[in-house]
Short mmCIF file of N, CA and C in Angstrom, two decimals:
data_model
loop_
_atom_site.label_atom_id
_atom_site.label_comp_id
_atom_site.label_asym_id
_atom_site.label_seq_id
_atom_site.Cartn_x
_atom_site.Cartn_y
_atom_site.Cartn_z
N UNK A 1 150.04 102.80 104.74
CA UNK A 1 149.31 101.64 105.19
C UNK A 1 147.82 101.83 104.91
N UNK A 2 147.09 100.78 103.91
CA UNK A 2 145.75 101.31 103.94
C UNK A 2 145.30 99.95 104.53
N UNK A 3 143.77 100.40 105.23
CA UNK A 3 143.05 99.14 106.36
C UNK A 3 142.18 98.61 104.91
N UNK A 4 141.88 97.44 104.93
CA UNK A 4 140.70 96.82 104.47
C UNK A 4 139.56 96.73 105.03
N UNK A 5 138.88 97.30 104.29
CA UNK A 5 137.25 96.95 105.13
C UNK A 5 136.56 96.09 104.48
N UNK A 6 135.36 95.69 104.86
CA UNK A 6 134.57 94.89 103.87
C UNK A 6 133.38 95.46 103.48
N UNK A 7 133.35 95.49 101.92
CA UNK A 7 132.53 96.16 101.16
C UNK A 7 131.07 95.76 101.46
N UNK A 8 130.36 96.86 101.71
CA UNK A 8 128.88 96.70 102.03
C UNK A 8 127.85 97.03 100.73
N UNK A 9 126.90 96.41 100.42
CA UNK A 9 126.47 96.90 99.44
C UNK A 9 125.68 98.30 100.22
N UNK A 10 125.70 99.17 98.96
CA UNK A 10 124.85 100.36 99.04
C UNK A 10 123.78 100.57 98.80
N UNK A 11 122.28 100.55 98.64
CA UNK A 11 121.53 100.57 97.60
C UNK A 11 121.08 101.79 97.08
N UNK A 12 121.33 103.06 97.95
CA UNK A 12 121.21 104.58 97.22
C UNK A 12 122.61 104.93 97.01
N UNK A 13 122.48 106.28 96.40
CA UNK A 13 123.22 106.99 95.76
C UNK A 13 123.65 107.98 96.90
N UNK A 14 122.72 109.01 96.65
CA UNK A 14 122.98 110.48 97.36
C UNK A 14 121.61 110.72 97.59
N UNK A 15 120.80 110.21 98.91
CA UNK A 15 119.76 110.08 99.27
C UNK A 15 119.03 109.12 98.76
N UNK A 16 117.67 109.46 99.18
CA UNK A 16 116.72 108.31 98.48
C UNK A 16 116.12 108.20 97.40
N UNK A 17 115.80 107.30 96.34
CA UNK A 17 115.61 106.70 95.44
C UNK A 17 114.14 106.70 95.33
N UNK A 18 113.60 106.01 96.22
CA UNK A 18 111.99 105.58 96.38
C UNK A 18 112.07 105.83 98.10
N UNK A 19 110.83 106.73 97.66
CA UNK A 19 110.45 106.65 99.22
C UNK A 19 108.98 106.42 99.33
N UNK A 20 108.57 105.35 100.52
CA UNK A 20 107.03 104.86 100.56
C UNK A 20 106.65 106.16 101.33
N UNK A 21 105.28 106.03 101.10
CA UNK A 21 104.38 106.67 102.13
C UNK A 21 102.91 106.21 102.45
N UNK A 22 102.60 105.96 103.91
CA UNK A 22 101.41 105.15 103.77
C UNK A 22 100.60 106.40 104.22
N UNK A 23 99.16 105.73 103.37
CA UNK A 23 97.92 106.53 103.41
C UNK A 23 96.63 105.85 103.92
N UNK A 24 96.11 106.39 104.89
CA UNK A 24 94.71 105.71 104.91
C UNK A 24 93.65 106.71 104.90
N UNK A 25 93.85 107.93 104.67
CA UNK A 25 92.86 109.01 104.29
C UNK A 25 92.73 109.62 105.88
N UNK A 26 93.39 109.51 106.61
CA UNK A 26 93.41 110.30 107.77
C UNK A 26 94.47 111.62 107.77
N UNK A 27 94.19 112.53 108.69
CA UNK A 27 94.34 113.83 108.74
C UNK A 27 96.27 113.42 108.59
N UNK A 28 96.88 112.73 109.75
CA UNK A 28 98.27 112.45 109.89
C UNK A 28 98.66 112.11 108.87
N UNK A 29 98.22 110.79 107.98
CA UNK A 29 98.58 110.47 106.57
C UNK A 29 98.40 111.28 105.53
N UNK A 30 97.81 112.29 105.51
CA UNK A 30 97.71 113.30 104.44
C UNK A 30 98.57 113.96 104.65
N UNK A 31 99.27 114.20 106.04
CA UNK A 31 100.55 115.09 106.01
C UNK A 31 101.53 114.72 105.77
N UNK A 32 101.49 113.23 106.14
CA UNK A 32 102.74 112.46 105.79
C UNK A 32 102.71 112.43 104.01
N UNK A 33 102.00 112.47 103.89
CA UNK A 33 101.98 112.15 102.02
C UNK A 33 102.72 113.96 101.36
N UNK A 34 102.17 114.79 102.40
CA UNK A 34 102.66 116.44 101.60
C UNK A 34 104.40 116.43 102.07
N UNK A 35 104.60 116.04 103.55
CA UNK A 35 106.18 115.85 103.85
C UNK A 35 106.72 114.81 102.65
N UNK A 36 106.40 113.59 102.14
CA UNK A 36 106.89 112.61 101.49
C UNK A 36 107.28 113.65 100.52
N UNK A 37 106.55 113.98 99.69
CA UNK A 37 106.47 114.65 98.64
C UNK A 37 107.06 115.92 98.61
N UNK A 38 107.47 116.84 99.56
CA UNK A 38 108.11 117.50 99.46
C UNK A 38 109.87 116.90 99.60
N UNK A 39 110.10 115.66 100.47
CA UNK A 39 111.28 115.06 100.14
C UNK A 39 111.34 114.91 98.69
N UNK A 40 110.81 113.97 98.20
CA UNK A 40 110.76 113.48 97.30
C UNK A 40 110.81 114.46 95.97
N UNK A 41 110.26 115.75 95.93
CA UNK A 41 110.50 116.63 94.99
C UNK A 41 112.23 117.32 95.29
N UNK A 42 112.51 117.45 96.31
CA UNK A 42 113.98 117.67 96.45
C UNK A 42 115.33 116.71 96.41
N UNK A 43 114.60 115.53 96.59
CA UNK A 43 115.83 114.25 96.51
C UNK A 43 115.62 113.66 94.90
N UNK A 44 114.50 114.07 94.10
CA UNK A 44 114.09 113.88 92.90
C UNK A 44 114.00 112.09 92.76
N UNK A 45 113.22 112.03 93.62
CA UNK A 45 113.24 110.57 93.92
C UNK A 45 111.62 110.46 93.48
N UNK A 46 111.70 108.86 93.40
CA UNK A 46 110.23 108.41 93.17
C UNK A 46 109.20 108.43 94.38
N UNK A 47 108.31 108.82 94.44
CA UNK A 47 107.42 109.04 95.93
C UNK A 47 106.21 107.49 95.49
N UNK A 48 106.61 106.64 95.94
CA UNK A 48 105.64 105.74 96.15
C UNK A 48 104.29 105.78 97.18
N UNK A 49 103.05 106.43 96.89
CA UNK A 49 102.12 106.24 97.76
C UNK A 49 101.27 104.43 97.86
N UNK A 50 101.18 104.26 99.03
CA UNK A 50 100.60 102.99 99.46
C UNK A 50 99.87 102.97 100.43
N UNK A 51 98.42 102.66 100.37
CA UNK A 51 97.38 102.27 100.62
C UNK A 51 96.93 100.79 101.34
N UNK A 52 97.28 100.52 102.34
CA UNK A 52 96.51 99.05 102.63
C UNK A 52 95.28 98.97 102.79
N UNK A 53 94.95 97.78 102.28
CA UNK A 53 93.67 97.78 102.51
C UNK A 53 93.25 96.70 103.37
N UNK A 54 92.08 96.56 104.62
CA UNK A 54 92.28 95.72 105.29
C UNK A 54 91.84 94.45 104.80
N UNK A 55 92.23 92.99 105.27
CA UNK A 55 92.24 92.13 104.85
C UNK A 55 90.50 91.42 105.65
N UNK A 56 89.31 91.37 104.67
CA UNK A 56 87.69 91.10 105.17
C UNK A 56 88.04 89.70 106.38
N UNK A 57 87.72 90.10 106.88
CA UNK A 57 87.58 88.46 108.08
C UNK A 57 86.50 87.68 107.54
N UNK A 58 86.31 86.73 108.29
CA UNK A 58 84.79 86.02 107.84
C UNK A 58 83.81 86.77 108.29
N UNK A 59 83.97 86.81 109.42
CA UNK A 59 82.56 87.88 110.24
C UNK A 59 82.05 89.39 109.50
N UNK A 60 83.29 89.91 109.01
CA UNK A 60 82.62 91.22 107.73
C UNK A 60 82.00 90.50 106.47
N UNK A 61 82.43 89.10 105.89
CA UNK A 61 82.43 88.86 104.95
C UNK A 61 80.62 88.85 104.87
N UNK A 62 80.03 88.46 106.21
CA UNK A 62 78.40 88.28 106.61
C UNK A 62 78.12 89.22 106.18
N UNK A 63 78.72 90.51 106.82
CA UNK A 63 77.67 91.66 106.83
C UNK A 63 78.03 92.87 106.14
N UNK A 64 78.84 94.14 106.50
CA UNK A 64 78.99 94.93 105.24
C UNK A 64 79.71 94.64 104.43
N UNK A 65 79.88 95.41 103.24
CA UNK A 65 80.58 94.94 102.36
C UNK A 65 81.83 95.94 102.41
N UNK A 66 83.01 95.11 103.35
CA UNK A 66 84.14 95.53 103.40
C UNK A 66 85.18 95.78 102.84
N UNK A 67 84.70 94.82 101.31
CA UNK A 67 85.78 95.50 100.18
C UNK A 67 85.68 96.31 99.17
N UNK A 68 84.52 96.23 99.07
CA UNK A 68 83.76 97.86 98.30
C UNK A 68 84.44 99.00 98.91
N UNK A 69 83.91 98.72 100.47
CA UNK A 69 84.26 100.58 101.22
C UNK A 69 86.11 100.64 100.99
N UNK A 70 86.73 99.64 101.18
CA UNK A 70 88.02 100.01 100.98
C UNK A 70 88.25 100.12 99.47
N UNK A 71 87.47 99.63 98.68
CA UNK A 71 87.90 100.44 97.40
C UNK A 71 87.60 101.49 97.03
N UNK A 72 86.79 102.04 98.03
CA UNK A 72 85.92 103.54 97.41
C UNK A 72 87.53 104.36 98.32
N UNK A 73 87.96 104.04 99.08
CA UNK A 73 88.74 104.29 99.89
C UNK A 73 89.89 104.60 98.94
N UNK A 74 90.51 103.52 98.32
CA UNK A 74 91.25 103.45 97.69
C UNK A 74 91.36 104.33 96.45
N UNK A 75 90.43 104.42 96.34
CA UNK A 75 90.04 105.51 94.92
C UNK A 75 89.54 106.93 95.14
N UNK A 76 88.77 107.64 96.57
CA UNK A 76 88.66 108.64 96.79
C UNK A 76 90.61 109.13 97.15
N UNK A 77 91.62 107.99 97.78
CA UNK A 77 92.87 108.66 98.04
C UNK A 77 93.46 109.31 96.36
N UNK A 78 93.38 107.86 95.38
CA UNK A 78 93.68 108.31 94.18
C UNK A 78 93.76 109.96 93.92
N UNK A 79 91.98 110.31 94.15
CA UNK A 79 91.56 111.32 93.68
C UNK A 79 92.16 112.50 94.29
N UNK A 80 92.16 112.12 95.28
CA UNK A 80 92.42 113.34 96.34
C UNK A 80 94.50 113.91 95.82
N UNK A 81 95.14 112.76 95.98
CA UNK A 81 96.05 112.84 95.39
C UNK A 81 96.66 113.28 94.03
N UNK A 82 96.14 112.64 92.99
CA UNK A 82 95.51 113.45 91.39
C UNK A 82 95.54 114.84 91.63
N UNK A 83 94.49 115.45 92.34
CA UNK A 83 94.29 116.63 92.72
C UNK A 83 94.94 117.46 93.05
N UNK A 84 95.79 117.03 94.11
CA UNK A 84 96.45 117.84 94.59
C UNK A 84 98.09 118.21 93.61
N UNK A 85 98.35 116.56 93.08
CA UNK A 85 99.41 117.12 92.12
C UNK A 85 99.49 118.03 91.03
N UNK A 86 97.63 117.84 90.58
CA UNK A 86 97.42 119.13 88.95
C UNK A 86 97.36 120.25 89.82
N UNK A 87 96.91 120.78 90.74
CA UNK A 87 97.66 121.74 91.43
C UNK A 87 98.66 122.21 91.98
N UNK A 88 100.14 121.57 91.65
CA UNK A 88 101.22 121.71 91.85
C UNK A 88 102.03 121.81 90.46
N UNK A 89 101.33 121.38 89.78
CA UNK A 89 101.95 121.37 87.89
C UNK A 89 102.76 122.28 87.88
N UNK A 90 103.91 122.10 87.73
CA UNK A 90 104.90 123.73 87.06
C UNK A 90 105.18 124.03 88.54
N UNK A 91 104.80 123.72 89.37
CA UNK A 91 105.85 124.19 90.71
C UNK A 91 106.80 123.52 91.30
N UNK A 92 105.89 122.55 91.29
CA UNK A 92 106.70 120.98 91.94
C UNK A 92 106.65 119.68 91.24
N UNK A 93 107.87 119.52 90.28
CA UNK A 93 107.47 118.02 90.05
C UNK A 93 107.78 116.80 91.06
N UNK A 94 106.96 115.97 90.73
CA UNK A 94 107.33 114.63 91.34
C UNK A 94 106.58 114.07 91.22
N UNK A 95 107.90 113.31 90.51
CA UNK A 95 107.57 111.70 90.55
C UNK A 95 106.71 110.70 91.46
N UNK A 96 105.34 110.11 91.25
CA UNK A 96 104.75 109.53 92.08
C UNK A 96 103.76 108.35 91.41
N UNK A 97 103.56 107.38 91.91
CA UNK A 97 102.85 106.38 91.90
C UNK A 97 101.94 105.75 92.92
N UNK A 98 100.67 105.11 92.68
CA UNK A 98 99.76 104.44 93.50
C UNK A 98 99.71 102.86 93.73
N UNK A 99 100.39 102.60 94.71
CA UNK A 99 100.31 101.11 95.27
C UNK A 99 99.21 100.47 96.20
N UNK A 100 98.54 99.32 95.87
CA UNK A 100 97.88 99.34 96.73
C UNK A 100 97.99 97.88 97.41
N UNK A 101 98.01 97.24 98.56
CA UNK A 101 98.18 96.35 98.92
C UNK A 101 97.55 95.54 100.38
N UNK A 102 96.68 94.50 100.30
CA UNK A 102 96.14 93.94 101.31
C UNK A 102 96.64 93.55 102.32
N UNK A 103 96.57 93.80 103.52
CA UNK A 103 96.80 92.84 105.02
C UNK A 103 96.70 93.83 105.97
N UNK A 104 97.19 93.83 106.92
CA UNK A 104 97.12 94.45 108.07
C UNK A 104 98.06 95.86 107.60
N UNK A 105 98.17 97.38 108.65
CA UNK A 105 99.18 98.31 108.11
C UNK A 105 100.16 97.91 107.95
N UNK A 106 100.56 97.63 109.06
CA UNK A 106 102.53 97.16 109.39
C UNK A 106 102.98 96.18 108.04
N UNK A 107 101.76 94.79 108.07
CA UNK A 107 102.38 93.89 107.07
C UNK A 107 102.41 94.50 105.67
N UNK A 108 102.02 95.50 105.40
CA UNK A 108 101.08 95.78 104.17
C UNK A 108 102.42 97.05 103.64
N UNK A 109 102.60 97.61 104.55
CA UNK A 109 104.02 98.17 104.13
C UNK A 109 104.92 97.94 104.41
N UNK A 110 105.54 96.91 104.93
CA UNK A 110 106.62 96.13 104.91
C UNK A 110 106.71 95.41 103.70
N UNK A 111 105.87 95.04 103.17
CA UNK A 111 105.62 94.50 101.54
C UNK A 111 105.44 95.38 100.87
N UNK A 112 105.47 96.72 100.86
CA UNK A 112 105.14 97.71 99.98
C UNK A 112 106.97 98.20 99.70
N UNK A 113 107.73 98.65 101.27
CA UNK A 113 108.72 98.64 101.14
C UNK A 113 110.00 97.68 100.58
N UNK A 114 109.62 96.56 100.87
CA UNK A 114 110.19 95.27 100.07
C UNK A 114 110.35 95.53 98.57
N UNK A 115 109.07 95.21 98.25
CA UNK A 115 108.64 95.04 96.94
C UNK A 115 108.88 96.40 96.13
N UNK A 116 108.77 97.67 96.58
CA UNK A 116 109.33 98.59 95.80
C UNK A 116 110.92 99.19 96.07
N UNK A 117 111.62 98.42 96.82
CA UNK A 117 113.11 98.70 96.95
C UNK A 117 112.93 99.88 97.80
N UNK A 118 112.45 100.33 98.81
CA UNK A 118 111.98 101.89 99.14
C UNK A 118 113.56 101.70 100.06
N UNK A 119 114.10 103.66 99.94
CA UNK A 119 115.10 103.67 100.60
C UNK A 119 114.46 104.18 101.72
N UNK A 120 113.05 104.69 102.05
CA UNK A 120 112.67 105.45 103.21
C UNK A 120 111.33 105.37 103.16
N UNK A 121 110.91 105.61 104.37
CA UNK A 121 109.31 105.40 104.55
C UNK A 121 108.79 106.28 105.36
N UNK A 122 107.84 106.54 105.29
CA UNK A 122 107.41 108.10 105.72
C UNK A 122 105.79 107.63 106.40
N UNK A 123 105.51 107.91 107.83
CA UNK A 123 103.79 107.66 107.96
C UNK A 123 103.81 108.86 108.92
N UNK A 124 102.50 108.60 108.84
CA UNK A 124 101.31 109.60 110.00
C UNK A 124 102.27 108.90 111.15
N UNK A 125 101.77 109.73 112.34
CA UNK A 125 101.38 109.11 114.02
C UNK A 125 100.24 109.03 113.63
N UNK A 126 100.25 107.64 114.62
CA UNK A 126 98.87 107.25 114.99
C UNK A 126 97.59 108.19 116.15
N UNK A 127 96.60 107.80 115.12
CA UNK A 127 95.89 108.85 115.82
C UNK A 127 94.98 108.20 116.89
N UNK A 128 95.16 106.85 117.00
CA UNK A 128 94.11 106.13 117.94
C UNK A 128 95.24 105.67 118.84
N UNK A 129 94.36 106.11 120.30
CA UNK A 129 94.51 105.74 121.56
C UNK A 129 95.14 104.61 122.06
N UNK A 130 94.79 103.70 121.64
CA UNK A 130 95.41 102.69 122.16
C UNK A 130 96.77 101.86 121.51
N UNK A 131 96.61 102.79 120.16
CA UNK A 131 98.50 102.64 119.92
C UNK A 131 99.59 102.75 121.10
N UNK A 132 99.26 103.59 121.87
CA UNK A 132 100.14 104.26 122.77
C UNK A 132 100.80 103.08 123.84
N UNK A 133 99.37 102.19 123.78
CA UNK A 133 99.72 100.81 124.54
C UNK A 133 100.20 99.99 124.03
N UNK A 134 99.59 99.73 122.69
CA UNK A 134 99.79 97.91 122.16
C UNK A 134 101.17 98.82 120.71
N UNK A 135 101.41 99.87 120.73
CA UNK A 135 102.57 100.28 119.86
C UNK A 135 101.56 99.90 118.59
N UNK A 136 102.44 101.26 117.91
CA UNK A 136 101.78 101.86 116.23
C UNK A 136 102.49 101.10 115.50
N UNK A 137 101.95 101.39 114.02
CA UNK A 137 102.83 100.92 113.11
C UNK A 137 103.78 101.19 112.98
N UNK A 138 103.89 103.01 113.12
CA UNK A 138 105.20 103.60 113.22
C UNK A 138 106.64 103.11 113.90
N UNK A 139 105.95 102.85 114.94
CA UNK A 139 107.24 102.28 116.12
C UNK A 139 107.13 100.83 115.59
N UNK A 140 106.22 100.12 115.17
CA UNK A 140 107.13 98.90 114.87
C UNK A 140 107.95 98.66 113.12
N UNK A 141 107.73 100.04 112.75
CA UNK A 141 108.41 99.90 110.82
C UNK A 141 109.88 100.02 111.73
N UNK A 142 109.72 101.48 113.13
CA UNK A 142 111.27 101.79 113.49
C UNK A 142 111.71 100.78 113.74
N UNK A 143 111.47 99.69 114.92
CA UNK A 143 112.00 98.44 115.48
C UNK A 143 112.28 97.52 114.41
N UNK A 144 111.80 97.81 112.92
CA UNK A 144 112.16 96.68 112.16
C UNK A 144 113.62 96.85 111.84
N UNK A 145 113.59 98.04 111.53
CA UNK A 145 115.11 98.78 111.53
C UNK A 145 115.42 98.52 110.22
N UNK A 146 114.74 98.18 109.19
CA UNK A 146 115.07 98.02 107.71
C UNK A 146 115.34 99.21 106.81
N UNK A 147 114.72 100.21 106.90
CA UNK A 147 114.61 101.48 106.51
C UNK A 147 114.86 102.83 107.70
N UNK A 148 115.29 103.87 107.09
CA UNK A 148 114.64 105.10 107.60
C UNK A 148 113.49 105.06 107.55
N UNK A 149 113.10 105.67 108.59
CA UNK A 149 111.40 105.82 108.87
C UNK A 149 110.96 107.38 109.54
N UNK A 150 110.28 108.23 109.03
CA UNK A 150 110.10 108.92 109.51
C UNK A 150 108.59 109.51 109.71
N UNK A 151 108.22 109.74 111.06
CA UNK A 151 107.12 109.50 111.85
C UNK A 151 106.64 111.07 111.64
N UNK A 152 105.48 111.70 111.00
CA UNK A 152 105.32 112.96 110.88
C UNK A 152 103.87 113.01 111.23
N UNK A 153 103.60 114.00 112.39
CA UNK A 153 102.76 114.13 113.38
C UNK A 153 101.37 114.98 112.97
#
């Protein structure tokens, strides 16, 4: 007697495929980017790094110039990243790429994960205080429940 089930699609194989990782140049996200990447060199998967950048309100639009600093932002992570992989040459490959994408964190990799098919997503804890109240990005990628998510401290 065999049961019928109903076929679910799969979208990995034998682990993950693409895995995001968000960066905003803080101490937590830099670790999350060395954990990503050490998945990602063992699942031989693509390591997608992603960057949001925040979206200028009107009131910044007055006064500093808020999309400059997030591009210097955007481009000191580049570097920093660059860096660290020609120092891994011949030890560790992996596969990796730079995404970068506007809006808030949460929205900004939820569209990062979308848009690059990610089987897993990888961030910092939050390092500001009042996450603890109004909830991180972290806890709301978990509550989206779309992906694995894993929260590295």
């Amino acid at each position: 007697m065999t049961e019928q089930h109903a076929h679910r699609f799969e979208r990995g194989t034998d682990g993950p495929k693409v895995i995001v990782v968000g960066v905003d140049g803080s101490d937590s996200s830099l670790r999350a980017a060395a954990y990503a990447g050490g998945l990602a060199r063992r699942q031989k998967a693509l390591l997608a790094v992603v960057y949001v950048q925040p979206v200028m309100t009107a009131g910044a639009a007055l006064g500093a110039p808020v999309a400059e600093t997030t591009n210097e932002i955007a481009e000191d992570l580049i570097t920093q990243i660059r860096d660290a992989t020609e120092r891994q040459k011949g030890i560790f490959d992996v596969r990796w790429e730079f995404h970068t994408f506007q809006g808030d964190p949460y929205n900004g990799l939820v569209k990062a994960a979308d848009d690059l098919k990610a089987d897993a997503v990888v961030v910092g804890a939050s390092e500001q205080a009042g996450h603890r109240i109004v909830g991180s990005v972290a806890i709301r990628l978990v509550k989206a429940g779309r992906w694995p998510v894993t929260v590295v401290p």
